[in-house]
Short mmCIF file of C-alpha atoms and ligand atoms in Angstrom, two decimals:
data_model
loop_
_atom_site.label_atom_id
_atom_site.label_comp_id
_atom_site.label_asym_id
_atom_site.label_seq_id
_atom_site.Cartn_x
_atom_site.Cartn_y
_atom_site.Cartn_z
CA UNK A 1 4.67 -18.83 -18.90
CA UNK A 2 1.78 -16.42 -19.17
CA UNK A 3 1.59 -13.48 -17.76
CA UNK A 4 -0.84 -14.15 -15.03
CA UNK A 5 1.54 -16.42 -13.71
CA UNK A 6 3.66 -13.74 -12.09
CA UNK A 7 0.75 -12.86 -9.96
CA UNK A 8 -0.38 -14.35 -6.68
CA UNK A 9 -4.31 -15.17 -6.37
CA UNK A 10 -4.69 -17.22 -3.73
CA UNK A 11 -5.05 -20.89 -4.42
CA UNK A 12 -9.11 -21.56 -3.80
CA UNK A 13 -8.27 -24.70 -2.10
CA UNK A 14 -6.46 -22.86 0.59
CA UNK A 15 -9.14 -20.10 0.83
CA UNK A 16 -11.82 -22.93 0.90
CA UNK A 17 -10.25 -24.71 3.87
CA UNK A 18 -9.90 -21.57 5.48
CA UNK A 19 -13.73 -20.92 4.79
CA UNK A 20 -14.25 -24.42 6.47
CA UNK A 21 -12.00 -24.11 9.57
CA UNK A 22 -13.68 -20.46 10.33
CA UNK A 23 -16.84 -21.87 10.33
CA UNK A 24 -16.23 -24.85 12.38
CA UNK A 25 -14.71 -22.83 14.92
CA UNK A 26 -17.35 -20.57 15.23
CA UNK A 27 -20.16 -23.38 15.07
CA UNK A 28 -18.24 -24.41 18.08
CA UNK A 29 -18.39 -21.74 19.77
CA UNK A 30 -14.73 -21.59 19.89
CA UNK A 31 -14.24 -17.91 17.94
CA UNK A 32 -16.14 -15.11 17.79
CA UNK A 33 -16.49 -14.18 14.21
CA UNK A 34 -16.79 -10.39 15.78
CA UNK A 35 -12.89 -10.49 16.76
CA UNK A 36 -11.63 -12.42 13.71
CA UNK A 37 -12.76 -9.10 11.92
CA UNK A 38 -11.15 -7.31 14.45
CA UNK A 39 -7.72 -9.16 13.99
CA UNK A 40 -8.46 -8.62 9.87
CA UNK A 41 -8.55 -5.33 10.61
CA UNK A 42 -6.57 -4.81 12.35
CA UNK A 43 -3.71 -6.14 9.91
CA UNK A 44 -5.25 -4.66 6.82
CA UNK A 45 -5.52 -0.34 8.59
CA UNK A 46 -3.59 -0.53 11.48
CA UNK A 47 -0.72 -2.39 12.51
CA UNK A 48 0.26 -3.41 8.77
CA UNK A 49 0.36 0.78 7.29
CA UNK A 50 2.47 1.73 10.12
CA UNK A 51 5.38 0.32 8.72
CA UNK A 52 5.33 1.55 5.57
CA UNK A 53 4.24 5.30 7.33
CA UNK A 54 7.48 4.82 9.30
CA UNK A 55 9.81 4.58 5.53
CA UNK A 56 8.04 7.25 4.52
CA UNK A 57 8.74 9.78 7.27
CA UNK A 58 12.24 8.36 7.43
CA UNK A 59 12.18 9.07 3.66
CA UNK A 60 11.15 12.70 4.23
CA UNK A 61 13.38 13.22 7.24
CA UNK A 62 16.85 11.65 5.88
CA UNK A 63 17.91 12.18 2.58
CA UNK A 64 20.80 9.42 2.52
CA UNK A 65 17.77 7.39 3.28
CA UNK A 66 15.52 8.56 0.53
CA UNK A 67 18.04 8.35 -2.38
CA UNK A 68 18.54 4.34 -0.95
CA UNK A 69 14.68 3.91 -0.99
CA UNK A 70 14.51 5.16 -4.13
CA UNK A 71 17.76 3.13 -5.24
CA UNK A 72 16.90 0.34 -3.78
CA UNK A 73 13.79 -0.02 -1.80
CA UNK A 74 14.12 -3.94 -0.95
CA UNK A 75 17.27 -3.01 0.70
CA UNK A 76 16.34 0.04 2.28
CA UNK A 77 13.21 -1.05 4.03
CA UNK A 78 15.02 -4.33 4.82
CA UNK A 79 17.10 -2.10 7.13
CA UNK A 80 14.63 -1.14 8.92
CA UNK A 81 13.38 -4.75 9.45
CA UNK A 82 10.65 -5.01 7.55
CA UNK A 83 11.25 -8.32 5.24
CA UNK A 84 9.21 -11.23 4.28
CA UNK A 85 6.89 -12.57 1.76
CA UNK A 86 5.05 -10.46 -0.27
CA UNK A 87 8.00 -7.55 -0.03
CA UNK A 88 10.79 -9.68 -1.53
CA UNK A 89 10.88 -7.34 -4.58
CA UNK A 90 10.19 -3.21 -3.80
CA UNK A 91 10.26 -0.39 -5.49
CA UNK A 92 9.32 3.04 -4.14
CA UNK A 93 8.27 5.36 -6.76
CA UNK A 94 8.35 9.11 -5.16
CA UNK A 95 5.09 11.87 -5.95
CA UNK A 96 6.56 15.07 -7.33
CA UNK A 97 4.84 18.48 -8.53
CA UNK A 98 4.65 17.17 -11.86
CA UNK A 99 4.22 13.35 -11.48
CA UNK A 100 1.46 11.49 -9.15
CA UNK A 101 1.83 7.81 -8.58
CA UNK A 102 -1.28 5.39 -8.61
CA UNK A 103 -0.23 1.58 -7.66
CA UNK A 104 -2.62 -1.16 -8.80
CA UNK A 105 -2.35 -4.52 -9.44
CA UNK A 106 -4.36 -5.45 -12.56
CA UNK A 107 -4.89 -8.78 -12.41
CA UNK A 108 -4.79 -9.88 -8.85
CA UNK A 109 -4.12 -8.20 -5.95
CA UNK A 110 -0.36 -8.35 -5.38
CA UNK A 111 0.17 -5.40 -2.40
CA UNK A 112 3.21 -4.76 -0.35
CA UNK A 113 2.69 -6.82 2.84
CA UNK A 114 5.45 -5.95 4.84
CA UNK A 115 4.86 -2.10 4.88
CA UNK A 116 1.06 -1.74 3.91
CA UNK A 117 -0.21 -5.17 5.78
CA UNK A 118 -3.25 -6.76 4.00
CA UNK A 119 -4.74 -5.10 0.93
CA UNK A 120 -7.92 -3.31 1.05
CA UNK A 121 -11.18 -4.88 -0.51
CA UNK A 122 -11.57 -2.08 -2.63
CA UNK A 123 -7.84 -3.01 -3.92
CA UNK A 124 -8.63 -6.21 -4.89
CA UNK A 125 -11.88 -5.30 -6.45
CA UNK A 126 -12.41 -5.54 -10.04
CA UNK A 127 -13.60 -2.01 -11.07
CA UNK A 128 -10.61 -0.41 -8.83
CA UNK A 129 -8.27 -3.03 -10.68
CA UNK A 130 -9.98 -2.37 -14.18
CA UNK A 131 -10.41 1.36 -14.31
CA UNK A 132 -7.20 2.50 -12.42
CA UNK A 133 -5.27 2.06 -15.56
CA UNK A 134 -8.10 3.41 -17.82
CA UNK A 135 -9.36 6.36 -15.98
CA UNK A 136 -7.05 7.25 -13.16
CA UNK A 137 -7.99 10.41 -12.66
CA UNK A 138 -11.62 9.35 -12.18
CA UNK A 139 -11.00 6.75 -9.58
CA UNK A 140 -8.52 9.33 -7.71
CA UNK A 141 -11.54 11.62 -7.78
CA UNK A 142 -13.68 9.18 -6.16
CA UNK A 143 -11.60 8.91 -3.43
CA UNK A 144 -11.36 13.21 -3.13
CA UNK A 145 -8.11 13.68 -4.71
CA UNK A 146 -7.91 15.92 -7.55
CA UNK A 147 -4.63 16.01 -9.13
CA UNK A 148 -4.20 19.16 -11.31
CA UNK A 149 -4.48 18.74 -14.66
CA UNK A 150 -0.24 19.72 -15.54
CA UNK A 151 0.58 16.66 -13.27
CA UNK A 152 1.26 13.36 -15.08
CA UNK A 153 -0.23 10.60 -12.86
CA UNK A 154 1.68 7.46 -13.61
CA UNK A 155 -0.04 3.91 -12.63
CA UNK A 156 2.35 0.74 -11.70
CA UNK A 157 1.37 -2.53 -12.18
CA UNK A 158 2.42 -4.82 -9.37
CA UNK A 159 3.32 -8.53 -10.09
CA UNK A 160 4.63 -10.99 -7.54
CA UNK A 161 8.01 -9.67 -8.57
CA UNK A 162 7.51 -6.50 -8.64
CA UNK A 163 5.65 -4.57 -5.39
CA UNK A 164 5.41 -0.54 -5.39
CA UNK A 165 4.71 1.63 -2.75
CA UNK A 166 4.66 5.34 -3.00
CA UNK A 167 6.45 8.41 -1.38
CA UNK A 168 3.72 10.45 -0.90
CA UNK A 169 4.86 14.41 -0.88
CA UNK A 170 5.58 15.90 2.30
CA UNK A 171 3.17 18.61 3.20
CA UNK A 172 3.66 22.09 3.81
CA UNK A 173 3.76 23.45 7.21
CA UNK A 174 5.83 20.21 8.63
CA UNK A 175 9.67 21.67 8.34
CA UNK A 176 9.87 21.59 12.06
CA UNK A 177 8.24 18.26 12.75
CA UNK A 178 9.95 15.22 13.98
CA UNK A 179 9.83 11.79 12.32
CA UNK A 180 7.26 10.69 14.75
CA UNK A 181 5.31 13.33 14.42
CA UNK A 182 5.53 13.13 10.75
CA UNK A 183 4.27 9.38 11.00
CA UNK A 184 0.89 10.52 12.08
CA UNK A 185 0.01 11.85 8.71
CA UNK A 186 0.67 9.05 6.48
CA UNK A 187 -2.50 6.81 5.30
CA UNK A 188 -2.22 3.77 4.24
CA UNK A 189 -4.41 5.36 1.15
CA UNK A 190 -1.42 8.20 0.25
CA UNK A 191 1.22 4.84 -0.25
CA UNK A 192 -0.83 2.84 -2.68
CA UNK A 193 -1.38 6.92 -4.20
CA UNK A 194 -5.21 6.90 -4.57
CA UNK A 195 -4.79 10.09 -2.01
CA UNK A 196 -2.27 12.82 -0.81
CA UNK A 197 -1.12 13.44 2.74
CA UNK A 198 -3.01 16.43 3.87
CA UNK A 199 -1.13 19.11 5.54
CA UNK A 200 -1.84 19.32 9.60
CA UNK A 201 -4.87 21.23 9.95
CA UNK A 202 -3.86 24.59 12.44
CA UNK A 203 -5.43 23.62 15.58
FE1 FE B 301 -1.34 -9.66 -8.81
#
């Protein structure tokens, strides 16, 4: 079996029919193609990154639930509820002072469904996919991180078997804060590592 194999690009026939099925509907007048990129939306920065934001400021919060996370992330988030294709396999790889995670998937776009929803276009693009692994620090920098130069920045590969998500540090100034609060902070952008979470600006 080659290695592309373990990868999941979708099958053109499905995306073709798909293709076919919006149209007609919208020919129809049945759908407004307005609110079908609402819905996509909707799945891909909203409603989909909240459930990952909520492991990671459980992750921050509850240390018996961090070392499980980082034990055994399938399990861990499975607790919570979140389960289902495209999260069979997790693994949670934690940012440190000395290491920075950067998840990609090189030859597809395999992504974490069940805590980051859909996958951004700029994830499945091919320079993101191509030059994550090459020049990390350049793509990083292109989306205003800079990561200083004593921190290793490690990139992970996702497969169909294998989906990462990050554990973005927590930021200074948030000792007192509560989970929920906490969950207010956490882009989608910080788990697949191409940023940090910010500390809360003083207001
Ligand atoms: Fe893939």
């Amino acid at each position: 079996m080659s290695d592309h194999n373990h990868h999941t690009e979708p099958p053109s026939e499905i995306e073709l029919k798909v293709k076919a099925l919006e149209s007609l509907l919208v020919e129809k007048g049945l759908v407004d193609p307005a609110a079908l990129d609402a819905l996509i939306d909707t799945y891909e920065n909203r409603v989909g990154p909240k459930n990952g934001a909520q492991v990671v400021a459980r992750a921050w919060t509850e240390p018996e639930f961090k070392d499980w996370l980082l034990k055994d992330a399938t399990a861990a988030i499975g607790s919570i509820g979140f389960t289902g294709r495209q999260g069979e396999h997790m693994k949670v790889i934690e940012n440190t002072p000395t290491v920075h995670n950067l998840v990609v998937c090189t030859l597809c776009s395999c992504y974490p469904w069940t805590v980051l929803g859909l996958p951004p276009v700029w994830y499945k693009s091919a320079p993101y996919r191509a030059r994550a692994v090459i020049d990390p620090r350049g793509v990083l920098a292109e989306f205003g991180t800079e990561i200083g130069p004593d921190v290793e920045i490690k990139v992970w590969d996702s497969t169909s078997e294998m989906r990462y998500m990050v554990l973005p540090e927590r930021p200074a100034g948030t000792a007192d804060w509560t989970q929920d609060a906490l969950l207010s902070l956490v882009s989608r952008n910080s788990m697949i590592g191409v940023e940090i979470v910010h500390p809360p600006k003083d207001t």
